[in-house]
Amino acid sequence: MSHFLYGYQVRANGVRLHLLRYGGQGPCMLLLPGITSPAITWGFVAERLARHFDVHVLDFRGRGLSFSGPGMDASLDAMASDVVELMALQGWAPVTLLGHSMGARVAIRAATRDARRIDRLLLIDPPVSGPGRRPYPVPLSWYVDSIRLAAQGISAEELRRYAPTWTDEQLQLRAEWLHTCSEEAIAQAHAGFHDDDIHSDLASLKTPGLLMAAGKGGTVLPDDLAEIKALAPGLTQCVVHGAGHMIPWDDEDSFYRLLGAHLEVEFL
């Protein structure tokens, strides 16, 4: 039986934000997806997490059914402000923030701005690029090319070359929803991977949690983990050795096992 309840909208930080809600029971969890992942593509994860949490999955501005428009501000600061105001408007406290990739960077910055509402961070393979650091391993063109193909009507099978390990259902969802990702928003986020200094945020982070890194893909390397351990000792670390950047897609069982061990619940 599905744990999906409904989709809804909130006006926060001057824009319309769309979310999906799963479960409705237990502590509040806000799930923040990555750079080209509308909320619905995380539904299979939210279904599992909803066994123990009241899960709300956000469509970031410029993605899915949230606000999108020419000239919009889709920077890290803007998205973090969206999250902070959303939590305040909804009266959520305490909140567990689970962020993947770009969403993990947003979670970190949001936690430095309003740590009072956030009791735990679950950071899944965040980009650790930034000023003076090695570039993010996936070029902007990879995202833009796939978005343009989706806008023309790409099939799930045609999309498989971009994500060869995904299931048919996961590819179908991506083919259906990828066109909702604004090229402008994605370009700003990708530039932010290189221009925003997330390490300075980590150094001031007070919120405890988990940092889960992918063993493949090159986003978070062992040296990065060592540096982050020194900057943010309150973050427990683990590695999913057989997975690439999209950890729940590549090794779903290990993702739930490690996440459940940290949260002291059972997802499998």
mmCIF file of C-alpha atoms in Angstrom:
data_model
loop_
_atom_site.group_PDB
_atom_site.id
_atom_site.type_symbol
_atom_site.label_atom_id
_atom_site.label_comp_id
_atom_site.label_asym_id
_atom_site.label_seq_id
_atom_site.Cartn_x
_atom_site.Cartn_y
_atom_site.Cartn_z
ATOM 1 C CA MET A 1 0.000 0.000 0.000
ATOM 2 C CA SER A 2 1.324 3.432 -0.918
ATOM 3 C CA HIS A 3 2.234 5.956 1.775
ATOM 4 C CA PHE A 4 1.625 8.873 -0.611
ATOM 5 C CA LEU A 5 -0.876 11.380 0.814
ATOM 6 C CA TYR A 6 -1.040 14.437 -1.456
ATOM 7 C CA GLY A 7 0.802 17.229 -3.205
ATOM 8 C CA TYR A 8 0.496 20.805 -1.996
ATOM 9 C CA GLN A 9 1.846 24.304 -2.488
ATOM 10 C CA VAL A 10 3.256 26.934 -0.136
ATOM 11 C CA ARG A 11 4.218 30.513 -0.942
ATOM 12 C CA ALA A 12 7.570 31.099 0.733
ATOM 13 C CA ASN A 13 10.374 33.595 0.139
ATOM 14 C CA GLY A 14 8.255 35.247 -2.545
ATOM 15 C CA VAL A 15 7.778 32.148 -4.728
ATOM 16 C CA ARG A 16 5.411 29.194 -5.031
ATOM 17 C CA LEU A 17 6.922 25.958 -3.764
ATOM 18 C CA HIS A 18 5.399 22.571 -4.505
ATOM 19 C CA LEU A 19 5.833 19.549 -2.240
ATOM 20 C CA LEU A 20 4.718 15.933 -2.030
ATOM 21 C CA ARG A 21 3.756 14.425 1.330
ATOM 22 C CA TYR A 22 4.183 10.790 2.327
ATOM 23 C CA GLY A 23 3.265 8.977 5.512
ATOM 24 C CA GLY A 24 2.010 11.724 7.760
ATOM 25 C CA GLN A 25 3.175 9.915 10.909
ATOM 26 C CA GLY A 26 6.289 10.321 13.024
ATOM 27 C CA PRO A 27 8.910 13.081 13.068
ATOM 28 C CA CYS A 28 8.990 15.590 10.228
ATOM 29 C CA MET A 29 11.504 14.968 7.446
ATOM 30 C CA LEU A 30 12.067 17.415 4.587
ATOM 31 C CA LEU A 31 13.703 15.752 1.590
ATOM 32 C CA LEU A 32 15.733 18.025 -0.688
ATOM 33 C CA PRO A 33 16.544 16.488 -4.108
ATOM 34 C CA GLY A 34 19.466 17.121 -6.417
ATOM 35 C CA ILE A 35 20.044 19.472 -9.308
ATOM 36 C CA THR A 36 17.718 17.845 -11.902
ATOM 37 C CA SER A 37 15.495 15.711 -9.675
ATOM 38 C CA PRO A 38 11.883 16.862 -9.352
ATOM 39 C CA ALA A 39 10.227 15.692 -6.140
ATOM 40 C CA ILE A 40 8.290 12.867 -7.754
ATOM 41 C CA THR A 41 11.484 11.114 -8.848
ATOM 42 C CA TRP A 42 12.298 10.599 -5.163
ATOM 43 C CA GLY A 43 8.901 9.008 -4.509
ATOM 44 C CA PHE A 44 10.286 5.479 -4.233
ATOM 45 C CA VAL A 45 12.631 6.627 -1.443
ATOM 46 C CA ALA A 46 9.968 8.722 0.288
ATOM 47 C CA GLU A 47 7.666 5.697 0.351
ATOM 48 C CA ARG A 48 10.250 3.751 2.351
ATOM 49 C CA LEU A 49 11.172 6.625 4.659
ATOM 50 C CA ALA A 50 7.491 7.234 5.371
ATOM 51 C CA ARG A 51 7.429 4.041 7.435
ATOM 52 C CA HIS A 52 8.984 6.075 10.237
ATOM 53 C CA PHE A 53 8.740 9.752 9.217
ATOM 54 C CA ASP A 54 6.274 12.357 8.031
ATOM 55 C CA VAL A 55 8.081 12.977 4.727
ATOM 56 C CA HIS A 56 7.748 16.128 2.633
ATOM 57 C CA VAL A 57 9.645 16.181 -0.685
ATOM 58 C CA LEU A 58 10.407 19.596 -2.175
ATOM 59 C CA ASP A 59 10.375 20.676 -5.797
ATOM 60 C CA PHE A 60 13.125 23.296 -5.742
ATOM 61 C CA ARG A 61 12.372 26.525 -7.612
ATOM 62 C CA GLY A 62 12.932 25.954 -11.323
ATOM 63 C CA ARG A 63 11.999 22.282 -11.100
ATOM 64 C CA GLY A 64 8.856 20.165 -11.068
ATOM 65 C CA LEU A 65 5.708 22.111 -10.194
ATOM 66 C CA SER A 66 7.386 24.917 -8.236
ATOM 67 C CA PHE A 67 7.851 28.454 -9.518
ATOM 68 C CA SER A 68 9.993 28.832 -12.622
ATOM 69 C CA GLY A 69 10.540 31.881 -14.785
ATOM 70 C CA PRO A 70 13.085 33.862 -16.794
ATOM 71 C CA GLY A 71 15.524 35.860 -14.709
ATOM 72 C CA MET A 72 14.760 33.973 -11.524
ATOM 73 C CA ASP A 73 17.281 33.687 -8.724
ATOM 74 C CA ALA A 74 18.057 29.983 -8.365
ATOM 75 C CA SER A 75 21.248 30.372 -6.361
ATOM 76 C CA LEU A 76 22.242 28.378 -3.300
ATOM 77 C CA ASP A 77 21.361 31.332 -1.088
ATOM 78 C CA ALA A 78 17.906 31.647 -2.637
ATOM 79 C CA MET A 79 17.142 27.945 -2.264
ATOM 80 C CA ALA A 80 18.388 27.906 1.333
ATOM 81 C CA SER A 81 16.153 30.886 2.096
ATOM 82 C CA ASP A 82 13.230 29.002 0.535
ATOM 83 C CA VAL A 83 13.838 26.095 2.902
ATOM 84 C CA VAL A 84 14.250 28.270 5.997
ATOM 85 C CA GLU A 85 11.057 30.224 5.323
ATOM 86 C CA LEU A 86 9.142 27.074 4.362
ATOM 87 C CA MET A 87 9.987 25.457 7.701
ATOM 88 C CA ALA A 88 8.955 28.598 9.576
ATOM 89 C CA LEU A 89 5.659 28.998 7.700
ATOM 90 C CA GLN A 90 4.766 25.345 8.210
ATOM 91 C CA GLY A 91 5.734 25.466 11.859
ATOM 92 C CA TRP A 92 8.037 22.486 11.480
ATOM 93 C CA ALA A 93 10.343 21.904 14.425
ATOM 94 C CA PRO A 94 12.266 19.786 14.920
ATOM 95 C CA VAL A 95 12.984 18.812 11.322
ATOM 96 C CA THR A 96 15.262 16.176 9.846
ATOM 97 C CA LEU A 97 16.712 17.512 6.579
ATOM 98 C CA LEU A 98 17.720 14.850 4.057
ATOM 99 C CA GLY A 99 19.491 16.337 1.080
ATOM 100 C CA HIS A 100 21.049 14.681 -1.928
ATOM 101 C CA SER A 101 23.791 16.333 -3.985
ATOM 102 C CA MET A 102 22.707 19.964 -4.522
ATOM 103 C CA GLY A 103 19.993 19.394 -1.926
ATOM 104 C CA ALA A 104 22.655 18.446 0.616
ATOM 105 C CA ARG A 105 24.466 21.733 -0.010
ATOM 106 C CA VAL A 106 21.170 23.585 0.461
ATOM 107 C CA ALA A 107 20.588 21.670 3.707
ATOM 108 C CA ILE A 108 24.021 22.665 5.011
ATOM 109 C CA ARG A 109 23.489 26.354 4.260
ATOM 110 C CA ALA A 110 19.955 26.295 5.677
ATOM 111 C CA ALA A 111 21.294 24.737 8.884
ATOM 112 C CA THR A 112 23.812 27.559 9.302
ATOM 113 C CA ARG A 113 20.939 30.050 9.031
ATOM 114 C CA ASP A 114 18.287 28.470 11.262
ATOM 115 C CA ALA A 115 19.739 25.632 13.314
ATOM 116 C CA ARG A 116 16.923 25.968 15.866
ATOM 117 C CA ARG A 117 14.422 24.135 13.669
ATOM 118 C CA ILE A 118 16.761 21.422 12.371
ATOM 119 C CA ASP A 119 17.683 18.597 14.702
ATOM 120 C CA ARG A 120 19.543 16.412 12.198
ATOM 121 C CA LEU A 121 21.144 16.527 8.755
ATOM 122 C CA LEU A 122 21.321 13.554 6.405
ATOM 123 C CA LEU A 123 23.743 14.588 3.661
ATOM 124 C CA ILE A 124 23.916 12.255 0.666
ATOM 125 C CA ASP A 125 27.012 12.698 -1.531
ATOM 126 C CA PRO A 126 27.145 16.518 -1.574
ATOM 127 C CA PRO A 127 29.372 18.189 -4.184
ATOM 128 C CA VAL A 128 32.501 19.407 -2.407
ATOM 129 C CA SER A 129 33.741 21.571 -5.254
ATOM 130 C CA GLY A 130 34.158 25.281 -4.603
ATOM 131 C CA PRO A 131 36.537 28.219 -5.018
ATOM 132 C CA GLY A 132 40.068 26.946 -5.603
ATOM 133 C CA ARG A 133 38.952 23.300 -5.517
ATOM 134 C CA ARG A 134 38.674 20.605 -8.172
ATOM 135 C CA PRO A 135 35.608 20.968 -10.420
ATOM 136 C CA TYR A 136 32.406 19.026 -9.965
ATOM 137 C CA PRO A 137 32.869 15.835 -12.036
ATOM 138 C CA VAL A 138 29.716 16.159 -14.163
ATOM 139 C CA PRO A 139 29.803 18.953 -16.787
ATOM 140 C CA LEU A 140 26.881 21.325 -17.235
ATOM 141 C CA SER A 141 26.410 20.087 -20.809
ATOM 142 C CA TRP A 142 25.410 16.628 -19.527
ATOM 143 C CA TYR A 143 22.412 18.164 -17.769
ATOM 144 C CA VAL A 144 21.506 20.635 -20.504
ATOM 145 C CA ASP A 145 21.638 18.039 -23.284
ATOM 146 C CA SER A 146 19.351 15.639 -21.417
ATOM 147 C CA ILE A 147 16.896 18.415 -20.508
ATOM 148 C CA ARG A 148 16.653 19.502 -24.144
ATOM 149 C CA LEU A 149 16.055 15.938 -25.255
ATOM 150 C CA ALA A 150 13.328 15.573 -22.624
ATOM 151 C CA ALA A 151 11.708 18.812 -23.802
ATOM 152 C CA GLN A 152 11.508 17.304 -27.298
ATOM 153 C CA GLY A 153 9.873 14.132 -25.966
ATOM 154 C CA ILE A 154 12.568 11.607 -25.115
ATOM 155 C CA SER A 155 11.562 8.056 -24.231
ATOM 156 C CA ALA A 156 12.737 6.169 -21.171
ATOM 157 C CA GLU A 157 14.794 3.874 -23.373
ATOM 158 C CA GLU A 158 16.475 6.801 -25.131
ATOM 159 C CA LEU A 159 17.325 8.241 -21.734
ATOM 160 C CA ARG A 160 18.997 5.009 -20.617
ATOM 161 C CA ARG A 161 22.407 6.069 -21.955
ATOM 162 C CA TYR A 162 22.391 8.857 -19.365
ATOM 163 C CA ALA A 163 21.498 6.464 -16.511
ATOM 164 C CA PRO A 164 22.243 2.876 -17.584
ATOM 165 C CA THR A 165 21.777 1.321 -14.122
ATOM 166 C CA TRP A 166 18.279 2.685 -13.465
ATOM 167 C CA THR A 167 15.096 0.621 -13.559
ATOM 168 C CA ASP A 168 12.496 1.088 -16.280
ATOM 169 C CA GLU A 169 10.182 2.829 -13.810
ATOM 170 C CA GLN A 170 12.886 5.255 -12.683
ATOM 171 C CA LEU A 171 13.773 6.084 -16.284
ATOM 172 C CA GLN A 172 10.122 6.594 -17.188
ATOM 173 C CA LEU A 173 9.686 9.109 -14.374
ATOM 174 C CA ARG A 174 12.816 10.979 -15.375
ATOM 175 C CA ALA A 175 11.771 11.056 -19.025
ATOM 176 C CA GLU A 176 8.364 12.410 -18.001
ATOM 177 C CA TRP A 177 9.568 15.100 -15.566
ATOM 178 C CA LEU A 178 13.039 16.187 -16.679
ATOM 179 C CA HIS A 179 11.630 18.812 -19.044
ATOM 180 C CA THR A 180 10.316 20.710 -15.985
ATOM 181 C CA CYS A 181 13.891 21.550 -14.989
ATOM 182 C CA SER A 182 14.769 25.086 -16.068
ATOM 183 C CA GLU A 183 18.078 25.327 -17.919
ATOM 184 C CA GLU A 184 18.609 28.694 -16.257
ATOM 185 C CA ALA A 185 18.104 27.241 -12.775
ATOM 186 C CA ILE A 186 20.365 24.280 -13.495
ATOM 187 C CA ALA A 187 23.106 26.547 -14.890
ATOM 188 C CA GLN A 188 23.001 28.716 -11.757
ATOM 189 C CA ALA A 189 23.166 25.694 -9.473
ATOM 190 C CA HIS A 190 26.034 24.153 -11.433
ATOM 191 C CA ALA A 191 27.975 27.437 -11.326
ATOM 192 C CA GLY A 192 27.302 27.543 -7.601
ATOM 193 C CA PHE A 193 28.975 24.170 -7.177
ATOM 194 C CA HIS A 194 32.192 25.990 -8.105
ATOM 195 C CA ASP A 195 31.556 29.474 -6.696
ATOM 196 C CA ASP A 196 29.918 28.785 -3.319
ATOM 197 C CA ASP A 197 32.214 27.926 -0.428
ATOM 198 C CA ILE A 198 30.304 25.159 1.342
ATOM 199 C CA HIS A 199 33.341 24.323 3.472
ATOM 200 C CA SER A 200 32.998 27.594 5.369
ATOM 201 C CA ASP A 201 29.438 26.530 6.193
ATOM 202 C CA LEU A 202 30.655 23.121 7.363
ATOM 203 C CA ALA A 203 33.160 24.802 9.676
ATOM 204 C CA SER A 204 30.342 26.650 11.455
ATOM 205 C CA LEU A 205 27.874 23.764 11.414
ATOM 206 C CA LYS A 206 26.369 22.916 14.801
ATOM 207 C CA THR A 207 23.722 20.435 13.654
ATOM 208 C CA PRO A 208 24.656 16.743 13.973
ATOM 209 C CA GLY A 209 23.894 14.131 11.369
ATOM 210 C CA LEU A 210 25.200 11.774 8.728
ATOM 211 C CA LEU A 211 27.396 12.255 5.681
ATOM 212 C CA MET A 212 26.935 9.387 3.211
ATOM 213 C CA ALA A 213 29.398 9.267 0.327
ATOM 214 C CA ALA A 214 29.307 7.231 -2.869
ATOM 215 C CA GLY A 215 32.323 5.022 -3.445
ATOM 216 C CA LYS A 216 32.134 5.616 -7.194
ATOM 217 C CA GLY A 217 31.594 8.750 -9.241
ATOM 218 C CA GLY A 218 34.262 10.985 -7.735
ATOM 219 C CA THR A 219 32.025 13.493 -5.962
ATOM 220 C CA VAL A 220 33.352 12.910 -2.434
ATOM 221 C CA LEU A 221 36.828 11.382 -2.167
ATOM 222 C CA PRO A 222 38.620 9.983 0.915
ATOM 223 C CA ASP A 223 40.625 13.196 1.329
ATOM 224 C CA ASP A 224 37.358 15.152 1.293
ATOM 225 C CA LEU A 225 35.954 12.961 4.046
ATOM 226 C CA ALA A 226 39.041 13.564 6.175
ATOM 227 C CA GLU A 227 38.781 17.324 5.698
ATOM 228 C CA ILE A 228 35.057 17.371 6.484
ATOM 229 C CA LYS A 229 35.636 15.245 9.583
ATOM 230 C CA ALA A 230 37.924 17.964 10.904
ATOM 231 C CA LEU A 231 35.541 20.763 9.911
ATOM 232 C CA ALA A 232 32.300 19.121 11.076
ATOM 233 C CA PRO A 233 33.043 16.412 13.660
ATOM 234 C CA GLY A 234 29.335 16.166 14.492
ATOM 235 C CA LEU A 235 28.694 14.426 11.173
ATOM 236 C CA THR A 236 29.000 10.648 11.257
ATOM 237 C CA GLN A 237 30.436 9.348 7.983
ATOM 238 C CA CYS A 238 29.769 6.260 5.898
ATOM 239 C CA VAL A 239 30.550 5.139 2.338
ATOM 240 C CA VAL A 240 28.441 3.080 -0.083
ATOM 241 C CA HIS A 241 31.358 1.531 -1.902
ATOM 242 C CA GLY A 242 29.499 0.033 -4.868
ATOM 243 C CA ALA A 243 27.326 3.033 -5.692
ATOM 244 C CA GLY A 244 27.751 6.055 -7.883
ATOM 245 C CA HIS A 245 26.472 9.537 -7.110
ATOM 246 C CA MET A 246 22.790 8.494 -7.305
ATOM 247 C CA ILE A 247 23.149 6.173 -4.325
ATOM 248 C CA PRO A 248 19.505 5.053 -3.846
ATOM 249 C CA TRP A 249 19.292 4.243 -7.556
ATOM 250 C CA ASP A 250 22.593 2.352 -7.646
ATOM 251 C CA ASP A 251 22.452 0.444 -4.333
ATOM 252 C CA GLU A 252 19.069 0.939 -2.710
ATOM 253 C CA ASP A 253 19.519 -1.741 -0.045
ATOM 254 C CA SER A 254 22.824 -0.325 1.214
ATOM 255 C CA PHE A 255 21.323 3.169 1.255
ATOM 256 C CA TYR A 256 18.451 2.045 3.499
ATOM 257 C CA ARG A 257 20.691 -0.138 5.650
ATOM 258 C CA LEU A 258 23.190 2.602 6.422
ATOM 259 C CA LEU A 259 20.549 5.288 6.820
ATOM 260 C CA GLY A 260 18.509 3.042 9.094
ATOM 261 C CA ALA A 261 21.539 2.194 11.216
ATOM 262 C CA HIS A 262 22.209 5.886 11.786
ATOM 263 C CA LEU A 263 18.568 6.677 12.572
ATOM 264 C CA GLU A 264 18.121 3.448 14.593
ATOM 265 C CA VAL A 265 15.117 2.347 12.524
ATOM 266 C CA GLU A 266 14.531 -0.413 9.977
ATOM 267 C CA PHE A 267 13.835 0.480 6.339
ATOM 268 C CA LEU A 268 14.552 -2.885 4.686
#
